Short mmCIF file of C-alpha atoms in Angstrom, two decimals:
data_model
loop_
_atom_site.label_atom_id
_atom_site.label_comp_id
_atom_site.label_asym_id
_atom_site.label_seq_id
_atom_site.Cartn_x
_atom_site.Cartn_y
_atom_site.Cartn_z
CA UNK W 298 -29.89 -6.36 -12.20
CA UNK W 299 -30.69 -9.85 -12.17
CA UNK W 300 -32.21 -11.76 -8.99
CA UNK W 301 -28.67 -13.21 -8.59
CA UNK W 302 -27.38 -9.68 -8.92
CA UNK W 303 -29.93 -8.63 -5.91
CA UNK W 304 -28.62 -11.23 -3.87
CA UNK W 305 -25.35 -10.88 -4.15
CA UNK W 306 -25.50 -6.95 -2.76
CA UNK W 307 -27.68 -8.61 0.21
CA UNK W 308 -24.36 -10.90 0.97
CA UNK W 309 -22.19 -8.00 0.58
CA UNK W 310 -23.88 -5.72 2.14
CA UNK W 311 -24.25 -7.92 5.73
CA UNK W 312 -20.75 -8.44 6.55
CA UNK W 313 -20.50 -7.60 9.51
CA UNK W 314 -22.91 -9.86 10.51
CA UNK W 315 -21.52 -12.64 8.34
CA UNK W 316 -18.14 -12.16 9.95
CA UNK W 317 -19.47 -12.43 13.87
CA UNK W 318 -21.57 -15.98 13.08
CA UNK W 319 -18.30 -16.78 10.84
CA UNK W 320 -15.98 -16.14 13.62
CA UNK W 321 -18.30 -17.96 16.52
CA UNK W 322 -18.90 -20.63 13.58
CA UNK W 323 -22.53 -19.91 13.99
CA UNK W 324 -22.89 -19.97 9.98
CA UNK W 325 -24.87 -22.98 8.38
CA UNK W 326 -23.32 -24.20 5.73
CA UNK W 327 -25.09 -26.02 3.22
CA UNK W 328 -23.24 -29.13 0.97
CA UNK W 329 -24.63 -29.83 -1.70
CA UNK W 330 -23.84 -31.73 -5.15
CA UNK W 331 -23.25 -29.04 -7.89
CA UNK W 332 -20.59 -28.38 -10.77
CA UNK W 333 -17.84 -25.49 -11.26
CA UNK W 334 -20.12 -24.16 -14.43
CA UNK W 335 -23.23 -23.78 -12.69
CA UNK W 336 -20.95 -21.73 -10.40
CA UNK W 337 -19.04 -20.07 -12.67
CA UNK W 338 -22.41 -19.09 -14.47
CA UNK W 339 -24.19 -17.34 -11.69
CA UNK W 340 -20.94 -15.23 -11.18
CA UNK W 341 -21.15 -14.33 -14.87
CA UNK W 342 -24.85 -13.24 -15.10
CA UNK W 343 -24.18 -11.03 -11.59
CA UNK W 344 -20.89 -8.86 -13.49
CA UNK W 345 -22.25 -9.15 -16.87
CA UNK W 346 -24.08 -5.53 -15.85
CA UNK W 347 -21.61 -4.31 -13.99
CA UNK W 348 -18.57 -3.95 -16.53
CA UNK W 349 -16.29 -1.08 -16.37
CA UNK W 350 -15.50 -0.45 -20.37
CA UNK W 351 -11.96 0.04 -19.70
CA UNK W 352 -11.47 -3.40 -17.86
CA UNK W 353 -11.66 -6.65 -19.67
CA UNK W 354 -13.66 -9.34 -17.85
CA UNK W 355 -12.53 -12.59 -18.71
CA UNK W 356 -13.09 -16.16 -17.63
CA UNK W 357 -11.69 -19.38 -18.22
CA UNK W 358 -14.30 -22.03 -18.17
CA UNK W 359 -12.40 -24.54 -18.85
CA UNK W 360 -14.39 -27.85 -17.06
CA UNK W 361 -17.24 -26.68 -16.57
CA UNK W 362 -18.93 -30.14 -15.91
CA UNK W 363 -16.29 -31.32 -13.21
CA UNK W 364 -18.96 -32.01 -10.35
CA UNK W 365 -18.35 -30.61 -6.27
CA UNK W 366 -20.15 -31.15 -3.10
CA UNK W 367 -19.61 -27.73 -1.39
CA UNK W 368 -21.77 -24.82 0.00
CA UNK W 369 -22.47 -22.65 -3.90
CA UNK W 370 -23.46 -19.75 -2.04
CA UNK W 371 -20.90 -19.27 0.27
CA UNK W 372 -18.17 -20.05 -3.19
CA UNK W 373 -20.15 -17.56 -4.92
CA UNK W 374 -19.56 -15.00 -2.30
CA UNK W 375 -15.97 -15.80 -1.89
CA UNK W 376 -15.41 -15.59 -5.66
CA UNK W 377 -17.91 -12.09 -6.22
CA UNK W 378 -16.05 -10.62 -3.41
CA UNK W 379 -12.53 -11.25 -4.68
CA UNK W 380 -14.08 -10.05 -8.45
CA UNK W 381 -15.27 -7.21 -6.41
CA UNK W 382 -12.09 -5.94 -5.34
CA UNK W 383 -10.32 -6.69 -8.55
CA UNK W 384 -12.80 -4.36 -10.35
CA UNK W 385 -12.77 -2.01 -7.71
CA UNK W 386 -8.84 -1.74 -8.03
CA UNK W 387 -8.24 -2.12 -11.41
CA UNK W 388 -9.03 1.39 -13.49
CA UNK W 389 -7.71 -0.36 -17.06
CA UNK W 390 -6.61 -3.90 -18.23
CA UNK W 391 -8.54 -7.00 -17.16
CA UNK W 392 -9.70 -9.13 -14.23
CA UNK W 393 -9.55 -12.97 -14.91
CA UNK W 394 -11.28 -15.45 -13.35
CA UNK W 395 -10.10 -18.92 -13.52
CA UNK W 396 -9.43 -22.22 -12.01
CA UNK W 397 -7.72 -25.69 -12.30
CA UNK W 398 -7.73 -29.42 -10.66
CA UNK W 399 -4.94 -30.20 -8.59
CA UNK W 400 -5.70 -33.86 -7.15
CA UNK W 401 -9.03 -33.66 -4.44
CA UNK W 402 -9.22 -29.96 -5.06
CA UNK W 403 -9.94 -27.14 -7.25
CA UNK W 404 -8.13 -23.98 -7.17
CA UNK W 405 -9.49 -20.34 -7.95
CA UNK W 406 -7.96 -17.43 -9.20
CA UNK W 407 -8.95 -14.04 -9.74
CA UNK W 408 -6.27 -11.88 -11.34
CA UNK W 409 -5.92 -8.17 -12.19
CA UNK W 410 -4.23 -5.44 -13.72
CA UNK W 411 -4.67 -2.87 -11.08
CA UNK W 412 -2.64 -0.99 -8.58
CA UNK W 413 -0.89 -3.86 -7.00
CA UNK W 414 -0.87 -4.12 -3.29
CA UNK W 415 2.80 -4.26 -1.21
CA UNK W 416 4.63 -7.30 0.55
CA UNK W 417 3.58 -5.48 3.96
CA UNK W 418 0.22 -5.18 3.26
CA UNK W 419 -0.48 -8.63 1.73
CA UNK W 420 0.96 -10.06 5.18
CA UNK W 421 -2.04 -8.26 6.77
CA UNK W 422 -4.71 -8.01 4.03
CA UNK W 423 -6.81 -11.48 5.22
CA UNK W 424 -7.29 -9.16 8.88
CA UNK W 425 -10.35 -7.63 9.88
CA UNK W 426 -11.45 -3.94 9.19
CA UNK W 427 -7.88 -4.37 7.09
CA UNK W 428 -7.94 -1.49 4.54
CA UNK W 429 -4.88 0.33 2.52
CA UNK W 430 -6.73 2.49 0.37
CA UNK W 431 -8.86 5.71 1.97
CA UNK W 432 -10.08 6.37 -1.30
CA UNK W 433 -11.99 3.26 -1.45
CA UNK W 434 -15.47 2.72 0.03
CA UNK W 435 -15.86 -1.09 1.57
CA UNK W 436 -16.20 -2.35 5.27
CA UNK W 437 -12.48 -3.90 5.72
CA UNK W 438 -14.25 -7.15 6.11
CA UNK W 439 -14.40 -8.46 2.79
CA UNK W 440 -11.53 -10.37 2.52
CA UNK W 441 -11.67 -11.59 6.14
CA UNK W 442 -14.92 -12.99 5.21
CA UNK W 443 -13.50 -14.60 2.60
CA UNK W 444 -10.64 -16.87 4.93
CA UNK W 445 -13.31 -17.25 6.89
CA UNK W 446 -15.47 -19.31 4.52
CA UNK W 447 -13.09 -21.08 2.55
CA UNK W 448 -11.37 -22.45 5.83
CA UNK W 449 -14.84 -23.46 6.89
CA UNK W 450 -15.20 -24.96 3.49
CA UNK W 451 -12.17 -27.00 3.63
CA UNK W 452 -9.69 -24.83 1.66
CA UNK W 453 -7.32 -22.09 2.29
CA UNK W 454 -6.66 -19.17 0.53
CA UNK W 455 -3.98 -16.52 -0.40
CA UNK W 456 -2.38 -13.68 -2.71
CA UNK W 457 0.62 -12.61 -4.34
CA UNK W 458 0.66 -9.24 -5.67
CA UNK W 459 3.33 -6.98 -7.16
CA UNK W 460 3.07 -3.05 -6.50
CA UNK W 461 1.76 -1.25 -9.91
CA UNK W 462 1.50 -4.39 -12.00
CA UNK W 463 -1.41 -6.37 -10.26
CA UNK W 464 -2.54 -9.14 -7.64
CA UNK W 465 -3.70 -12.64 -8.18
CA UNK W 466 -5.49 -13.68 -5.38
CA UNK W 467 -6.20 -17.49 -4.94
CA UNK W 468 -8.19 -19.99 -2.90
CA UNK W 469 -8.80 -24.15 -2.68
CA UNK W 470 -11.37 -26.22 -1.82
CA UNK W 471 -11.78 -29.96 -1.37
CA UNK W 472 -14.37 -31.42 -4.57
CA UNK W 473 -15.92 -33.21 -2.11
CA UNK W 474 -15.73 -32.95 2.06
CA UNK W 475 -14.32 -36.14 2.15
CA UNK W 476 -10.84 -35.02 -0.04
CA UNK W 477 -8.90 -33.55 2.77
CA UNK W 478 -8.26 -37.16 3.71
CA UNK W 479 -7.76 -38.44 0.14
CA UNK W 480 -5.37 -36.10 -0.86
CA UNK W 481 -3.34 -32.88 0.51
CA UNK W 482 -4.71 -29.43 0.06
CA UNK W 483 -2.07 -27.91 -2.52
CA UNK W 484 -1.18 -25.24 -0.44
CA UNK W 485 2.79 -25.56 -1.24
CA UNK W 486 3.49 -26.38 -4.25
CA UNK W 487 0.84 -23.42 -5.29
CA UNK W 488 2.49 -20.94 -3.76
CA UNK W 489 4.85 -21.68 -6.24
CA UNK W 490 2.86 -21.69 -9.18
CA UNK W 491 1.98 -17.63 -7.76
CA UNK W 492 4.97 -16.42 -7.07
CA UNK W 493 5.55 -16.00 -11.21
CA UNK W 494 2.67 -13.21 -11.43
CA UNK W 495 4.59 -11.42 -14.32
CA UNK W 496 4.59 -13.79 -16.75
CA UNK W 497 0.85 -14.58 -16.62
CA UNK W 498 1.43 -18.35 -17.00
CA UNK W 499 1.43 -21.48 -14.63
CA UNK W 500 4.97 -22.29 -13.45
CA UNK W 501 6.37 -25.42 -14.84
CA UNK W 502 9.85 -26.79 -13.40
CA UNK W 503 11.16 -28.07 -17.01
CA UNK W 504 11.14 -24.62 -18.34
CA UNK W 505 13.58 -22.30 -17.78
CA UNK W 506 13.51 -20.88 -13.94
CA UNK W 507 12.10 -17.56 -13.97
CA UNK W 508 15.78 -16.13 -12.29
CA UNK W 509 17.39 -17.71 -15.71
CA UNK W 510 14.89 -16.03 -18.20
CA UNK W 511 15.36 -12.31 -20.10
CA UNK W 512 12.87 -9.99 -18.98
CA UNK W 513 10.89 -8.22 -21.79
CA UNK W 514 8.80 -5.06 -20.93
CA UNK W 515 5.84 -4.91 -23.55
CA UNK W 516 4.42 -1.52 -23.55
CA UNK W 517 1.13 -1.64 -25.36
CA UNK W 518 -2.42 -0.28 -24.60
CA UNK W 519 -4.57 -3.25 -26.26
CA UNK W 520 -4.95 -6.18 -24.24
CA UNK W 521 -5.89 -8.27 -27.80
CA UNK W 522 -1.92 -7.09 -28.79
CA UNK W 523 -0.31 -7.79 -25.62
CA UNK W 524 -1.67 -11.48 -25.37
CA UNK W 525 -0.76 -12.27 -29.05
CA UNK W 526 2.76 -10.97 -27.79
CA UNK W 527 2.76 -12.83 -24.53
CA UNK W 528 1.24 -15.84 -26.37
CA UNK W 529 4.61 -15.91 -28.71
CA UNK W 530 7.18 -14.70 -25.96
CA UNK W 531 6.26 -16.16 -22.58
CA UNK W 532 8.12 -19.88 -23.07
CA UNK W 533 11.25 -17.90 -23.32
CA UNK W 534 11.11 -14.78 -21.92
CA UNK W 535 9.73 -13.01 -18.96
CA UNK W 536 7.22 -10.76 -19.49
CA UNK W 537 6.02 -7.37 -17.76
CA UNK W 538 2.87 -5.47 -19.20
CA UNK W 539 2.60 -1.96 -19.04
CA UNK W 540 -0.98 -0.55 -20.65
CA UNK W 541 0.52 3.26 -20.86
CA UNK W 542 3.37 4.88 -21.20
CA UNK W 543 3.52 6.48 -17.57
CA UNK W 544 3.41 2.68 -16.11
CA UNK W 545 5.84 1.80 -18.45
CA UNK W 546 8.40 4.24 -17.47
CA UNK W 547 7.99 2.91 -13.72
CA UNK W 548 8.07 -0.45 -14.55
CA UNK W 549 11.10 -0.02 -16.20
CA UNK W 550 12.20 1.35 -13.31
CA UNK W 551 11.36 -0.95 -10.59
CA UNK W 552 12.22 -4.14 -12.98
CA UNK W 553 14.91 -3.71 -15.11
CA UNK W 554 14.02 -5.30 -18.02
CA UNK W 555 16.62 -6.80 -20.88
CA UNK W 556 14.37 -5.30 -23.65
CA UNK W 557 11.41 -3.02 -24.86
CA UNK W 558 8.65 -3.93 -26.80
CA UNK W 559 7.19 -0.66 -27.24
CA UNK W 560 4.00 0.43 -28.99
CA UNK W 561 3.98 4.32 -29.89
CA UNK W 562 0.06 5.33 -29.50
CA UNK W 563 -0.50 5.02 -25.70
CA UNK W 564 -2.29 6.39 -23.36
CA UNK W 565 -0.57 9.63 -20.98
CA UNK W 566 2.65 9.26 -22.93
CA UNK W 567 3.39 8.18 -26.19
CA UNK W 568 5.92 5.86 -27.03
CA UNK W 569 8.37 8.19 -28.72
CA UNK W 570 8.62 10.37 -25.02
CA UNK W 571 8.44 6.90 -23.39
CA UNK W 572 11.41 6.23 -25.04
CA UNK W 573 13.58 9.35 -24.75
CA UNK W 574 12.69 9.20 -21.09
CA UNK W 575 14.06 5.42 -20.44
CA UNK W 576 17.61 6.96 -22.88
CA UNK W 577 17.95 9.23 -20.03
CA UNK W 578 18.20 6.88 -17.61
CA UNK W 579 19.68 3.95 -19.76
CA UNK W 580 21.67 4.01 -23.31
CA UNK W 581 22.09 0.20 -23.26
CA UNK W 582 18.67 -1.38 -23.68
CA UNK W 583 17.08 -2.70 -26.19
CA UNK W 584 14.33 -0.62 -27.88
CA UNK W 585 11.87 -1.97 -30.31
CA UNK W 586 8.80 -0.18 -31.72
CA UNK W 587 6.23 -2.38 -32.74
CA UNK W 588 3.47 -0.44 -34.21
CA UNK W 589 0.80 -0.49 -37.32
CA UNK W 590 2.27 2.98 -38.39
CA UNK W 591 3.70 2.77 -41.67
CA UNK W 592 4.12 6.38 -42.09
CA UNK W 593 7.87 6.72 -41.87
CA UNK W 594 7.94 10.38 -40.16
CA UNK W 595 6.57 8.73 -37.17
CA UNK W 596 9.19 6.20 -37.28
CA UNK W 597 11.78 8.27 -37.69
CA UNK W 598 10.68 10.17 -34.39
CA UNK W 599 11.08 7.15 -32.07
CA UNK W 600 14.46 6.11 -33.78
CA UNK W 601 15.77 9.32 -32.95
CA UNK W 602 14.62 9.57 -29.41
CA UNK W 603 16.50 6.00 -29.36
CA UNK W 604 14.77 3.14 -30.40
CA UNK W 605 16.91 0.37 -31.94
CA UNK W 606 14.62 -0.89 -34.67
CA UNK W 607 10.96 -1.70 -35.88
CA UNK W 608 8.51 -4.20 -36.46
CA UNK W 609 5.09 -3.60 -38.59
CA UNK W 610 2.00 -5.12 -37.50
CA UNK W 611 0.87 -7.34 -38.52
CA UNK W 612 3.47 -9.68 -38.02
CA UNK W 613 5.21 -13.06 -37.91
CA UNK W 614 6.67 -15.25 -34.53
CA UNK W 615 9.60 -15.35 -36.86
CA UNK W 616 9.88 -11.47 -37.69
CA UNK W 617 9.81 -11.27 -34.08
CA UNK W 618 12.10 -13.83 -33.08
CA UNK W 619 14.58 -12.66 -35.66
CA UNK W 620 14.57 -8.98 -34.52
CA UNK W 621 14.29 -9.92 -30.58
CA UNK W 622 17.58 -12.51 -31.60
CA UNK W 623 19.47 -9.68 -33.24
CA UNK W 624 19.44 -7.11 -30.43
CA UNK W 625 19.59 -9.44 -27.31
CA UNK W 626 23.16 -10.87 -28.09
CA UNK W 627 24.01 -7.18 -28.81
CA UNK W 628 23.43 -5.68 -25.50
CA UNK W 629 23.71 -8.79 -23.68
CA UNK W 630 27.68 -7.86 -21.82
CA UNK W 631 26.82 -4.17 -21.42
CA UNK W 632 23.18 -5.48 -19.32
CA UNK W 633 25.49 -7.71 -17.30
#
């Protein structure tokens, strides 16, 4: 590992200690001029080693050059910890790490695919020695840490997280330490922007209100697919992800969605015993298979455990459109 890499597991591994000089604000903090790509970078070369094959790392990079006075350390550690916990959490899919400029500040996120953490235990999760999950190694402090710092740093810092689909946790600081009196920490009107974790897109109040939109449950193993799915659907519709078939029969379950997407090689269960497991439990929704198997056997297996129709990859936003048009109106009485 890298020298970053070394001294990353020396912050990690001192919590406790970090916490107590956090908590009796005996911490020096150093401010500094620096940019969001130098920061972003040295987070990159630390995980770059540590990848879990089955878990996308991605980043958004977006400004890299946008310049901050802040402590780069202590944002560091606030950001590897959070990546920490999304990797540690998160057995397939992807963690994301991104951010954007809202006024005076910049705001972080680190999203994942993992297990999702309840309402309860997100009211309780910035606590010390605060720890759901037995099976987990880690000192409880982490996160506490975390508040900690970026409230030292100027910022705050939060989550929203939905049980078996994945958490995005967030946190903003000031560009400079002067900005909490030029402009107001976005703590509000973010929390909005959150609260839409499903659809994997930033909230924007001339679109259609999340409430208003069809939900669409895409049930498909590669991430590459999904996002060329989402990328078409997500101005219209709402959109779930499941990456197997066993979390796609529970999220059809806990959310109720107006129609399947459904791929029909998956991991645990494949999509024709996905399917005949959801017709047990509803005859009304939309089913569509959407897979790169032409042979028609296979086809014919997934239309008789009751899928509605088929799409071939590749394909077209209007062959989906036009298929995803067709069925909606259809069913559209019976989901009401």
């Amino acid at each position: 590992m890298s020298d970053i890499g070394g001294t990353f597991e020396v912050i990690l591994s001192n919590d406790v200690l970090d916490y107590s000089k956090l908590e009796s604000k005996k911490l020096n903090l150093i401010f500094e001029k620096t940019d969001i790509g130098y920061i972003i970078n040295l987070v990159k070369d630390s995980y770059s080693l540590l990848m879990n094959p089955e878990v996308q790392f991605i980043i958004e990079n977006n400004d890299p050059n946008t310049p901050i006075t802040t402590d780069r350390r202590r944002v560091v550690q606030v950001i590897s910890n959070l990546l920490s916990n999304g990797f540690k959490f998160t057995e397939k899919g992807y963690v994301k790490l991104s951010y954007s400029l809202e006024d005076a500040y910049i705001v972080f996120h680190v999203k994942d695919t993992g297990c999702g953490i309840s309402t309860e235990n997100c009211q309780m999760l910035f606590e010390r020695f605060a720890r759901f999950n037995e099976k987990k190694q880690g000192t409880g402090l982490g996160l506490a840490i975390c508040k900690l710092l970026v409230e030292q740093l100027g910022g705050k810092i939060g989550v929203t997280s939905i049980e078996g689909l994945g958490s995005d946790f967030w946190f903003s600081l000031p560009l400079s330490p002067e900005a909490p009196i030029k402009g107001m920490n976005p703590t509000n009107e973010h929390t909005l922007i959150n609260q839409d974790l499903l659809t994997n897109r930033i909230y924007n109040p001339d679109e259609t209100s999340y409430a208003d939109k069809k939900k669409i449950l895409i049930a498909e193993d590669e991430i590459d697919n999904f996002e060329l799915l989402n990328e078409i659907l997500k101005k219209e519709f709402s959109i779930i992800h499941a990456e197997d078939g066993e979390k796609a029969i529970s999220l059809y379950i806990s959310t109720k969605p107006d129609l399947l997407l459904m791929d029909l090689k998956m991991p645990l269960r494949c999509g024709a015993d996905v399917i005949k497991e959801i017709r047990q439990k509803s005859s009304t929704v939309p089913i569509i298979i959407v897979t790169a198997l032409a042979f028609g056997d296979e086809i014919s297996k997934a239309i008789t455990s009751g899928a509605n129709d088929y799409l071939l990859k590749p394909f077209t936003k209007k062959d989906i459109m036009t298929i995803i048009n067709k069925l909606l109106p259809k069913f559209q009485k019976k989901q009401e």
